[in-house]
Amino acid sequence: MNSELSAIIESLIFTADSALSTDRICDLLTEFERGEVKSALSGLVEYHQGRGGGFELIEVAGGWQFRTRPAFHSYITRHIKTRAAKFSQSALETLAIVAYRQPLTRAEVEHLRGVDCGGVLKTLLEKHLVRILGKKDIPGRPLIYGTSKEFLEVFGLKDLKSLPTLREIQALGEQPKFERQEELQLEPDKVIPMESYLPFE
Amino acid sequence: MNSELSAIIESLIFTADSALSTDRICDLLTEFERGEVKSALSGLVEYHQGRGGGFELIEVAGGWQFRTRPAFHSYITRHIKTRAAKFSQSALETLAIVAYRQPLTRAEVEHLRGVDCGGVLKTLLEKHLVRILGKKDIPGRPLIYGTSKEFLEVFGLKDLKSLPTLREIQALGEQPKFERQEELQLEPDKVIPMESYLPFE
Amino acid sequence: MTVESHHHIDEYLPLLDGLHEQYSVHLDKFDGPLDLLLHLIRKNELDICDISIAIITRQYLDFIKAMKDLNLEVAGDFLVMAATLLQIKSRQLLPVVEPEDQEVDETDPREELIRRLQEYQQYKDAGMLFGARALLGREVFVRTAFEPALVAAQNVEGPLEASLFELVDAFRVLLLKIPVETFHDVAPGDSLSIADCINDILSQLQEHNTVQFNDLVKDELTRERVIVTFLALLELCRLKLIRIFQGSVHGSIWFVPAVAADPSEVINTDEF
């Protein structure tokens, strides 16, 4: 591993104000081969994971970003005002529907939820978690919605494919029928193979 | 060296928006001795200096801060100078007017915004988001503006017809009273074990 | 089982208590009729695939009645579901009159509702999973400090970034500040508008230097489309944005942009 290159990449990611994609890093560092950059990146991820520091290198929203380890949030919030990351149940539900069913229209969201969703959609648009993709080619040309890059960032997802499939979610729901209400605990050892992650069946 | 404490201190310094003084760190971490904190800090400085990464822990302005190593500034500025910028409010407003009211002249844009728009229009022309469609056949023959193909690309639009109309956005806001709801409050002291943080991995 | 016991309004009072103090009513934790139904199914320990419509319907109606008794506004969506439940219930009650008739009513009238409930349950669970993640700004944080050496470095040639919603919203906010009469609606209604058509033509002229009239209408050769397209062309011509040519009498009409837009040239000469 080229350690000079690793250090340069670290400095780039460290100072960027949002996740930096591999493509972008390669564009900036034209003097290095793409292969070199990629192997330096995976070396860095491993290194930061292994050292057990206060932050780690995470792949999120199609890019790389240093993020604090969740275990320390109670210390961090002692001096940082938490950005409004409060979600109502209906906001989360609507977001889930948009995430799994995108691209879709408001009417489709409302059919699935059985309730008017204009207000929730507007809030999600304002929070930049949902975005307008365009208009559907059907009478009335309704707006179509999808999730945004911010959605991936906020929920710490590498890409949409890393969402669990609906089938997996259903399987979770079928286990404890009545106790499931409050906290959905997942077995930590349940490893789902990457290939099965296609959420859009 | 208490490595848990070191990691906590790292996460605090990492997330602080300015240099964090030793006193401040001690105030935040009342469960640790001042001596422990100090030795953890000097341990961290040494560690980051020794590892030769892209950034190090520096004491500046009476506090601690992670800073990139000066040797890498030329790489970092490459990124800063060419990254995507957010639209300024005036650029966004002007672009919105051009998009929704095209074809129109500068005077018409200024009438709507109530301020001089020459500079903003020029910037938008230079960024190729707005283009000149022709000249209006009135005294002075003012230029007529419209949006460009690049505009459609930036906003991911198939064509101008796919622009959402105001009516559509306003319709979202007209929510029935019952849909306005409270945010789901999280108990502040609810500590979730590490494993449940990443439910999908 | 207590399901057959009477469901007096008192049973719901604790649940609804305090709600009516809020100026806007949200049915406690129920995010719509499907959510309420799921709650009732769970409460009665019913199998979602084999719900007793009789029990569920009664409890659902009791609930709505309790809301009304408390002078709470019941959302239309909840009433629609009440009607659906009653319809299913009545279909179940109807005797199968002629058994030898084709098996028209073979399907379970609950089927559609069960399918919706199951699907809704999935998204509800997915939403819970989303909410249980380590969220940026809640459990996970990124760096916020900017290095002084870099603050000075300004973005000069980079692209701009904004979302469509921001664009519309900027326009919406702007319009709020402006007296109404200044505005004509560019795209009224859903029918063919000249404004849309002008935009269409402008888009096409960005990609091609010349466009034929026939190409504009070939996808939708209706009287309305031809007239509107023609009017749009006249308007564009009046604005001197295009030049129209016709090869011969009754020949094809084609047009080109009136100005080959090279902004740098024009900007310096007049406006700025």
XYZ file of C-alpha atoms in Angstrom:
674
model
C 0.000 0.000 0.000
C 1.219 3.458 -0.903
C 1.113 5.233 2.441
C 1.648 8.706 0.962
C -1.421 8.156 -1.181
C -3.396 6.881 1.814
C -2.516 10.020 3.734
C -3.524 12.240 0.821
C -6.854 10.448 0.485
C -7.412 10.730 4.213
C -6.839 14.470 4.074
C -9.278 14.837 1.171
C -12.034 12.885 2.849
C -11.351 14.572 6.149
C -11.836 18.076 4.789
C -14.715 17.371 2.417
C -18.079 18.610 3.630
C -19.927 15.554 2.386
C -19.149 11.998 1.403
C -16.494 11.851 -1.320
C -17.025 9.267 -4.025
C -14.253 7.041 -5.340
C -14.758 8.615 -8.773
C -14.324 12.075 -7.371
C -11.152 11.073 -5.537
C -9.751 9.559 -8.721
C -10.633 12.739 -10.647
C -8.797 14.844 -8.108
C -5.743 12.620 -7.936
C -4.964 12.180 -11.596
C -1.359 11.303 -10.774
C -2.458 8.002 -9.253
C -3.995 4.920 -10.800
C -7.599 4.082 -10.008
C -6.525 0.689 -8.714
C -4.069 2.280 -6.300
C -6.754 4.647 -5.001
C -9.196 1.813 -4.475
C -6.788 -0.359 -2.574
C -5.662 2.604 -0.465
C -9.321 3.239 0.397
C -9.996 -0.280 1.548
C -6.742 -0.214 3.490
C -7.898 2.947 5.243
C -11.303 1.521 6.132
C -9.671 -1.489 7.688
C -7.103 0.585 9.497
C -9.635 2.910 11.109
C -11.896 0.055 12.052
C -9.018 -1.761 13.648
C -7.615 1.114 15.640
C -10.816 1.603 17.634
C -10.683 5.388 17.699
C -13.476 7.906 18.105
C -14.390 7.890 14.443
C -14.169 5.572 11.480
C -14.201 5.664 7.712
C -17.614 4.735 6.382
C -18.986 4.212 2.896
C -22.190 6.143 2.705
C -24.371 7.628 -0.042
C -21.973 6.450 -2.699
C -18.944 8.030 -1.071
C -16.515 7.984 1.815
C -16.839 9.888 5.038
C -15.353 9.937 8.515
C -18.095 9.466 11.088
C -18.060 9.068 14.840
C -18.747 5.647 16.242
C -22.367 5.429 17.404
C -21.292 4.162 20.834
C -20.026 7.622 21.723
C -23.143 9.611 20.904
C -24.027 10.194 24.535
C -20.691 11.924 25.080
C -20.854 13.909 21.860
C -24.321 15.228 22.531
C -23.019 16.756 25.712
C -21.465 19.489 23.658
C -23.138 19.294 20.256
C -26.692 20.343 19.650
C -28.274 17.449 17.824
C -29.574 18.317 14.450
C -33.286 17.649 14.262
C -33.291 13.959 13.513
C -36.686 13.323 14.956
C -39.047 11.368 12.819
C -42.681 10.687 13.443
C -43.918 7.195 12.766
C -45.817 8.407 9.736
C -42.721 10.118 8.369
C -40.723 6.908 8.722
C -43.500 4.838 7.156
C -43.815 7.212 4.243
C -40.067 7.277 3.811
C -39.989 3.482 3.791
C -42.674 3.377 1.120
C -40.849 5.914 -1.030
C -37.559 4.075 -0.520
C -38.902 0.671 -1.531
C -41.403 1.687 -4.171
C -39.667 4.573 -5.915
C -40.348 6.086 -8.322
C -43.936 6.587 -7.208
C -46.667 9.200 -6.966
C -48.409 10.665 -3.962
C -51.548 8.710 -4.797
C -49.578 5.475 -4.662
C -48.112 6.372 -1.269
C -51.583 7.199 -0.009
C -53.040 3.983 -1.283
C -50.416 2.017 0.643
C -50.817 4.006 3.841
C -54.560 4.435 3.605
C -54.289 8.053 4.638
C -53.561 11.471 3.148
C -49.799 11.960 2.820
C -49.451 15.453 1.326
C -48.244 17.010 4.564
C -45.770 14.241 5.340
C -44.386 14.303 1.809
C -43.946 18.037 2.014
C -42.043 17.729 5.288
C -39.820 15.050 3.794
C -39.208 17.271 0.770
C -38.309 20.153 3.050
C -35.934 17.934 4.985
C -34.425 16.929 1.627
C -34.977 13.254 2.354
C -37.342 12.854 -0.559
C -36.994 14.515 -3.920
C -39.119 15.150 -6.963
C -37.951 12.994 -9.838
C -40.234 14.427 -12.477
C -43.742 13.763 -13.674
C -45.421 10.550 -14.546
C -46.637 10.110 -18.097
C -50.245 9.449 -17.194
C -53.263 11.761 -17.276
C -52.826 14.612 -14.826
C -49.056 14.160 -14.964
C -48.628 13.686 -11.218
C -45.252 14.316 -9.602
C -43.127 11.294 -8.945
C -41.007 10.965 -5.841
C -37.873 9.148 -4.838
C -35.370 9.229 -2.007
C -32.451 11.640 -2.058
C -28.757 11.439 -1.371
C -29.450 13.005 2.019
C -31.684 10.064 2.818
C -28.734 7.718 2.374
C -26.520 10.058 4.365
C -28.879 10.459 7.295
C -29.658 6.760 7.514
C -26.063 5.749 6.952
C -26.744 3.661 3.858
C -24.131 2.941 1.222
C -26.769 2.806 -1.488
C -30.374 1.772 -1.981
C -29.339 -1.809 -2.515
C -28.147 -2.027 1.070
C -31.722 -1.733 2.329
C -33.076 -5.031 3.629
C -35.583 -6.595 1.279
C -39.242 -6.426 2.153
C -39.209 -10.197 2.404
C -36.572 -10.001 5.104
C -38.592 -7.399 6.940
C -41.682 -9.533 6.736
C -39.744 -12.477 8.136
C -38.745 -10.332 11.084
C -42.324 -9.347 11.683
C -43.558 -12.926 11.708
C -41.443 -14.062 14.627
C -42.796 -12.543 17.832
C -46.347 -11.607 17.074
C -47.317 -9.495 20.027
C -44.220 -8.367 21.811
C -42.785 -6.711 18.775
C -44.432 -3.347 19.348
C -41.846 -1.196 20.991
C -38.269 -1.978 20.125
C -37.414 -4.029 17.128
C -34.361 -5.960 18.181
C -32.449 -7.685 15.484
C -30.270 -10.628 16.145
C -26.782 -9.236 15.727
C -25.524 -12.448 14.239
C -28.004 -12.624 11.456
C -25.860 -11.985 8.436
C -27.674 -11.418 5.228
C -25.672 -12.053 2.088
C -25.129 -8.966 -0.025
C -26.749 -10.461 -3.117
C -30.109 -10.780 -1.475
C -30.324 -7.066 -0.841
C -32.336 -6.064 -3.886
C -35.197 -4.214 -2.347
C -37.202 -3.557 -5.456
C -38.949 -6.740 -6.360
C -3.454 4.831 28.486
C -7.189 4.324 28.756
C -8.067 3.589 25.138
C -11.828 3.963 25.663
C -11.216 7.432 27.064
C -8.898 8.262 24.154
C -11.575 7.269 21.680
C -14.177 9.356 23.506
C -11.876 12.379 23.496
C -11.179 11.845 19.806
C -14.895 11.828 19.055
C -15.385 15.039 21.037
C -12.589 16.904 19.299
C -13.638 15.533 15.935
C -17.167 16.892 16.214
C -16.385 20.226 17.874
C -16.801 23.217 15.583
C -13.703 24.899 17.003
C -10.687 23.948 19.074
C -11.653 22.230 22.317
C -9.686 23.202 25.422
C -8.474 20.696 27.991
C -10.688 22.390 30.582
C -13.704 22.027 28.386
C -12.986 18.356 27.769
C -12.641 17.765 31.504
C -15.936 19.568 32.105
C -17.648 17.339 29.587
C -16.159 14.130 30.910
C -16.792 14.430 34.625
C -16.505 10.686 35.063
C -12.798 10.830 34.287
C -9.920 12.347 36.253
C -8.221 15.408 34.866
C -4.923 13.549 34.930
C -6.352 10.712 32.845
C -7.704 13.160 30.285
C -4.374 14.948 30.002
C -2.381 11.810 29.511
C -4.913 10.507 27.003
C -4.541 13.763 25.069
C -0.783 13.595 24.896
C -1.051 9.943 23.950
C -3.351 10.896 21.081
C -1.051 13.650 19.827
C 1.857 11.252 19.739
C -0.203 8.531 18.128
C -1.466 10.704 15.285
C 1.941 12.220 14.676
C 3.494 8.810 14.536
C 1.037 7.189 12.177
C 1.705 9.689 9.388
C -1.888 9.990 8.215
C -3.627 12.828 6.415
C -4.360 14.775 9.573
C -2.973 15.203 13.063
C -4.042 16.419 16.472
C -2.766 19.940 17.063
C -2.976 22.315 20.001
C -4.212 25.641 18.639
C -5.727 28.716 20.249
C -5.719 27.084 23.644
C -7.496 23.986 22.439
C -7.275 20.779 20.517
C -8.182 20.281 16.919
C -7.639 17.796 14.132
C -5.971 19.483 11.195
C -4.743 18.176 7.904
C -1.011 18.115 7.448
C 0.117 21.250 5.575
C 1.948 19.114 3.022
C -1.422 18.084 1.585
C -3.017 21.498 1.168
C -2.470 21.563 -2.556
C -4.523 18.388 -2.934
C -7.253 19.642 -0.648
C -7.663 22.923 -2.462
C -8.146 20.995 -5.696
C -11.268 19.588 -4.158
C -12.489 22.752 -2.477
C -12.128 24.757 -5.659
C -14.009 22.391 -7.887
C -16.671 20.906 -5.660
C -20.330 21.460 -6.308
C -21.554 24.610 -4.614
C -24.968 25.324 -3.238
C -27.013 27.914 -5.034
C -27.211 31.272 -3.365
C -30.726 32.382 -2.569
C -30.600 35.062 -5.250
C -29.298 32.629 -7.865
C -32.015 30.146 -6.980
C -34.739 32.790 -7.105
C -33.551 34.167 -10.404
C -33.246 30.725 -11.908
C -36.726 29.870 -10.676
C -38.155 32.973 -12.332
C -36.418 32.223 -15.602
C -37.511 28.598 -15.463
C -41.154 29.317 -14.742
C -41.644 32.498 -16.737
C -39.459 31.971 -19.783
C -39.054 33.472 -22.279
C -38.494 36.763 -20.477
C -36.205 39.773 -20.313
C -33.895 40.970 -17.575
C -36.317 43.817 -16.810
C -39.080 41.287 -16.242
C -36.877 39.241 -13.905
C -36.010 42.390 -11.993
C -39.620 43.444 -11.797
C -40.423 40.163 -10.067
C -37.440 40.102 -7.746
C -37.516 43.828 -7.069
C -33.733 44.089 -7.250
C -31.034 44.364 -9.883
C -30.336 40.945 -11.384
C -27.580 41.697 -13.870
C -24.849 40.026 -11.850
C -26.876 36.950 -11.036
C -28.012 36.515 -14.627
C -24.460 36.822 -15.808
C -23.343 34.109 -13.398
C -26.167 31.851 -14.487
C -25.212 32.441 -18.126
C -21.608 31.624 -17.355
C -22.663 28.435 -15.600
C -24.709 27.663 -18.720
C -27.894 27.260 -16.727
C -29.587 30.135 -18.478
C -29.222 31.028 -22.116
C -30.123 33.838 -24.450
C -33.017 32.997 -26.700
C -33.041 36.163 -28.748
C -33.907 39.821 -28.612
C -37.280 41.294 -27.954
C -38.717 43.572 -30.593
C -39.331 46.544 -28.369
C -37.312 49.735 -27.967
C -33.854 48.901 -26.656
C -34.167 45.363 -28.022
C -33.522 43.668 -24.673
C -32.249 40.103 -24.563
C -34.689 37.324 -23.893
C -33.673 34.583 -21.496
C -34.618 30.977 -21.014
C -33.188 27.919 -19.335
C -30.621 25.704 -21.012
C -30.138 22.021 -21.563
C -27.647 22.041 -18.680
C -30.414 23.354 -16.460
C -32.442 20.255 -17.209
C -29.417 18.089 -16.496
C -28.627 19.729 -13.156
C -32.185 19.217 -11.992
C -32.554 15.818 -13.580
C -35.481 16.827 -15.731
C -36.542 15.103 -18.911
C -37.925 18.305 -20.374
C -39.379 21.627 -19.283
C -42.809 20.112 -18.976
C -41.509 17.954 -16.127
C -40.946 20.995 -13.954
C -43.298 20.735 -11.008
C -45.868 23.502 -11.060
C -46.523 25.751 -8.134
C -50.011 24.386 -7.906
C -48.641 20.905 -7.328
C -46.363 22.023 -4.521
C -49.077 24.076 -2.913
C -51.486 21.157 -3.082
C -49.100 19.178 -0.902
C -49.259 21.839 1.754
C -53.035 21.868 1.858
C -53.218 19.073 4.323
C -56.288 18.168 6.262
C -56.066 19.274 9.866
C -55.778 15.817 11.341
C -52.626 15.003 9.440
C -50.507 17.544 11.241
C -48.813 15.566 13.900
C -46.394 15.582 16.712
C -42.882 14.375 16.265
C -42.081 11.079 17.841
C -40.198 11.928 21.001
C -37.253 9.790 21.826
C -36.483 9.243 25.433
C -33.221 11.131 25.844
C -31.686 8.621 28.174
C -32.588 5.574 26.200
C -29.276 3.910 25.482
C -29.448 1.411 22.716
C -26.828 -1.324 22.734
C -24.287 -1.195 19.950
C -25.632 -4.211 18.115
C -28.980 -2.659 17.471
C -27.498 0.357 15.781
C -26.840 -1.270 12.502
C -29.837 -3.383 11.978
C -29.122 -4.235 8.390
C -25.535 -5.364 8.358
C -61.557 -14.342 25.299
C -62.809 -10.957 26.107
C -63.564 -10.044 22.569
C -67.249 -10.695 22.967
C -67.534 -8.442 25.962
C -69.107 -5.036 25.582
C -66.976 -2.283 24.292
C -68.152 0.664 26.151
C -66.876 4.071 25.322
C -65.131 4.204 28.711
C -62.668 1.705 27.452
C -61.333 4.257 25.036
C -61.391 7.233 27.278
C -57.914 6.734 28.697
C -56.625 6.358 25.181
C -58.251 9.501 23.957
C -57.700 11.405 27.120
C -55.816 14.582 26.511
C -56.170 14.378 22.802
C -58.946 16.872 22.577
C -56.769 19.466 24.207
C -54.561 19.486 21.179
C -55.712 21.891 18.550
C -55.155 19.413 15.796
C -56.310 15.914 16.285
C -54.282 12.959 15.460
C -55.780 9.676 16.538
C -53.135 9.061 19.152
C -50.642 6.663 17.738
C -52.756 5.612 14.801
C -51.357 6.717 11.509
C -54.478 6.065 9.548
C -57.153 3.413 9.346
C -54.779 0.593 8.422
C -52.707 1.315 11.477
C -55.789 1.283 13.685
C -56.897 -2.020 12.166
C -53.500 -3.574 12.796
C -53.749 -2.427 16.378
C -57.166 -4.037 16.794
C -55.964 -7.264 15.196
C -53.024 -7.399 17.546
C -55.115 -6.505 20.561
C -57.532 -9.332 19.832
C -54.679 -11.701 19.043
C -56.143 -12.433 15.654
C -54.296 -13.900 12.726
C -53.890 -11.202 10.111
C -54.718 -13.750 7.391
C -57.903 -14.866 9.088
C -59.328 -11.832 10.790
C -62.827 -11.875 12.160
C -64.493 -9.052 10.303
C -67.360 -8.988 12.791
C -65.090 -8.321 15.766
C -62.826 -5.911 14.004
C -65.647 -3.947 12.446
C -67.470 -3.498 15.708
C -64.405 -2.372 17.569
C -63.405 -0.098 14.725
C -66.839 1.528 14.695
C -66.827 1.795 18.478
C -63.576 3.590 18.258
C -64.867 6.078 15.730
C -68.012 6.570 17.752
C -65.886 7.282 20.812
C -63.997 9.887 18.817
C -67.221 11.540 17.756
C -68.646 11.453 21.263
C -65.588 13.329 22.376
C -66.182 15.847 19.618
C -63.008 14.866 17.881
C -62.874 15.332 14.188
C -62.672 11.975 12.488
C -60.601 11.969 9.353
C -62.289 11.045 6.099
C -59.846 8.217 5.553
C -61.115 6.518 8.714
C -64.699 6.768 7.544
C -63.863 5.315 4.163
C -62.383 2.303 5.907
C -65.469 1.972 8.092
C -67.571 1.755 4.956
C -65.232 -0.832 3.486
C -65.446 -2.971 6.618
C -69.223 -2.804 6.637
C -69.325 -3.759 3.012
C -67.139 -6.804 3.610
C -69.228 -7.759 6.591
C -72.463 -7.537 4.658
C -71.032 -9.586 1.829
C -70.106 -12.277 4.311
C -73.620 -12.261 5.710
C -75.270 -12.704 2.342
C -76.335 -16.265 1.821
C -74.995 -17.960 -1.267
C -78.281 -18.091 -3.143
C -77.644 -20.374 -6.074
C -74.879 -22.828 -5.391
C -74.985 -24.259 -8.907
C -74.336 -20.825 -10.352
C -70.814 -20.073 -11.479
C -68.398 -19.597 -8.638
C -68.604 -15.866 -8.797
C -68.254 -15.213 -5.132
C -65.632 -17.816 -4.527
C -63.106 -15.203 -3.500
C -62.894 -14.193 0.137
C -64.272 -10.667 0.428
C -61.564 -10.006 3.009
C -58.797 -10.788 0.553
C -58.111 -7.282 -0.668
C -58.138 -5.862 2.855
C -55.812 -8.586 4.141
C -53.396 -7.966 1.297
C -53.355 -4.235 2.068
C -52.857 -4.848 5.761
C -49.981 -7.212 5.137
C -48.339 -4.804 2.768
C -48.851 -1.914 5.139
C -47.385 -3.968 7.977
C -44.202 -4.397 5.933
C -43.742 -0.682 5.429
C -44.597 0.035 9.030
C -41.897 -2.417 10.106
C -39.486 -1.014 7.541
C -40.149 2.452 8.956
C -39.357 1.173 12.439
C -36.127 -0.330 11.182
C -35.240 2.990 9.573
C -35.892 4.773 12.820
C -33.760 2.277 14.756
C -30.690 2.972 12.682
C -27.834 5.085 13.915
C -28.914 8.375 12.390
C -26.649 11.145 11.277
C -27.088 13.974 13.731
C -28.591 11.700 16.368
C -26.138 8.901 17.081
C -23.534 9.554 14.447
C -21.745 12.793 13.721
C -19.450 14.200 11.105
C -16.833 16.858 11.326
C -18.137 20.408 11.368
C -14.998 22.494 11.781
C -13.403 24.043 8.727
C -9.745 24.581 8.448
C -8.745 28.243 8.208
C -6.338 27.485 5.382
C -9.200 26.074 3.357
C -11.909 28.554 4.133
C -10.038 31.035 1.981
C -10.037 28.677 -0.990
C -13.233 29.508 -2.818
C -15.173 27.414 -5.165
C -14.767 29.089 -8.515
C -15.474 26.778 -11.387
C -17.417 24.017 -9.695
C -20.921 23.095 -10.740
C -23.959 24.237 -8.826
C -26.207 21.948 -6.871
C -29.827 22.302 -5.862
C -32.942 20.200 -5.722
C -36.067 20.720 -7.761
C -38.049 21.309 -4.618
C -35.732 24.142 -3.639
C -36.275 25.696 -7.045
C -40.068 25.569 -6.862
C -40.051 26.624 -3.269
C -37.871 29.656 -4.033
C -40.404 30.626 -6.678
C -43.323 30.000 -4.346
C -41.824 32.163 -1.609
C -41.098 34.873 -4.138
C -44.669 34.889 -5.377
C -45.961 35.334 -1.848
C -44.168 38.657 -1.745
C -45.617 39.908 -5.021
C -49.104 41.306 -5.603
C -51.330 38.767 -7.293
C -52.292 40.787 -10.346
C -48.738 40.752 -11.650
C -49.262 37.154 -12.578
C -50.694 35.280 -15.397
C -50.629 31.555 -15.003
C -48.362 30.168 -17.653
C -49.681 26.666 -17.585
C -53.327 26.596 -16.622
C -55.216 23.359 -16.598
C -54.060 20.062 -17.885
C -55.059 20.517 -21.491
C -52.702 21.569 -24.189
C -51.313 25.016 -23.513
C -49.418 27.353 -25.776
C -46.884 27.963 -23.014
C -46.117 24.254 -22.746
C -45.820 24.083 -26.454
C -43.407 27.023 -26.554
C -41.276 25.302 -23.948
C -41.386 22.147 -25.990
C -40.191 23.919 -29.099
C -37.468 25.727 -27.192
C -36.263 22.416 -25.793
C -36.106 20.914 -29.248
C -34.201 23.871 -30.635
C -31.557 23.272 -28.005
C -30.839 19.908 -29.477
C -31.355 20.566 -33.164
C -30.497 23.598 -35.181
C -33.475 23.185 -37.394
C -36.820 21.694 -36.595
C -39.617 20.833 -38.939
C -43.176 21.675 -38.188
C -44.205 18.140 -39.051
C -41.829 16.711 -36.464
C -43.516 18.769 -33.775
C -46.926 17.341 -34.404
C -46.152 13.870 -35.705
C -46.607 12.177 -32.334
C -50.030 13.622 -31.797
C -51.607 14.620 -35.046
C -54.767 16.180 -33.701
C -56.454 19.395 -34.706
C -55.826 20.855 -31.262
C -52.125 19.966 -31.276
C -51.598 21.468 -34.729
C -53.361 24.702 -33.856
C -51.617 25.124 -30.541
C -48.246 24.350 -32.098
C -48.908 26.865 -34.832
C -49.908 29.557 -32.344
C -46.790 28.787 -30.300
C -44.674 29.215 -33.403
C -46.311 32.524 -34.209
C -45.665 33.695 -30.671
C -42.028 32.653 -30.888
C -41.770 34.399 -34.211
C -43.287 37.550 -32.784
C -40.711 37.440 -30.000
C -38.101 37.075 -32.742
C -36.812 33.889 -31.173
C -37.081 31.837 -34.318
C -37.040 32.284 -38.040
C -39.510 30.337 -40.096
C -38.838 29.064 -43.587
C -40.918 27.310 -46.134
C -39.136 25.608 -49.011
C -41.941 25.880 -51.519
C -45.654 26.562 -51.590
C -47.241 23.819 -49.470
C -43.737 22.580 -48.760
C -42.646 21.640 -45.301
C -42.254 24.417 -42.742
C -39.053 24.463 -40.791
C -37.490 26.924 -38.461
C -34.202 27.811 -36.808
C -33.288 29.753 -33.678
C -33.010 33.436 -34.504
C -29.858 33.885 -32.453
C -27.050 31.442 -32.109
C -26.584 32.046 -28.437
C -23.048 32.830 -27.534
C -23.570 34.521 -24.197
C -20.091 35.988 -23.792
C -20.498 37.929 -27.031
C -23.858 39.370 -26.270
C -23.438 40.060 -22.582
C -20.582 42.443 -23.055
C -22.284 44.307 -25.801
C -25.444 45.336 -24.124
C -26.908 44.299 -20.884
C -24.140 44.218 -18.343
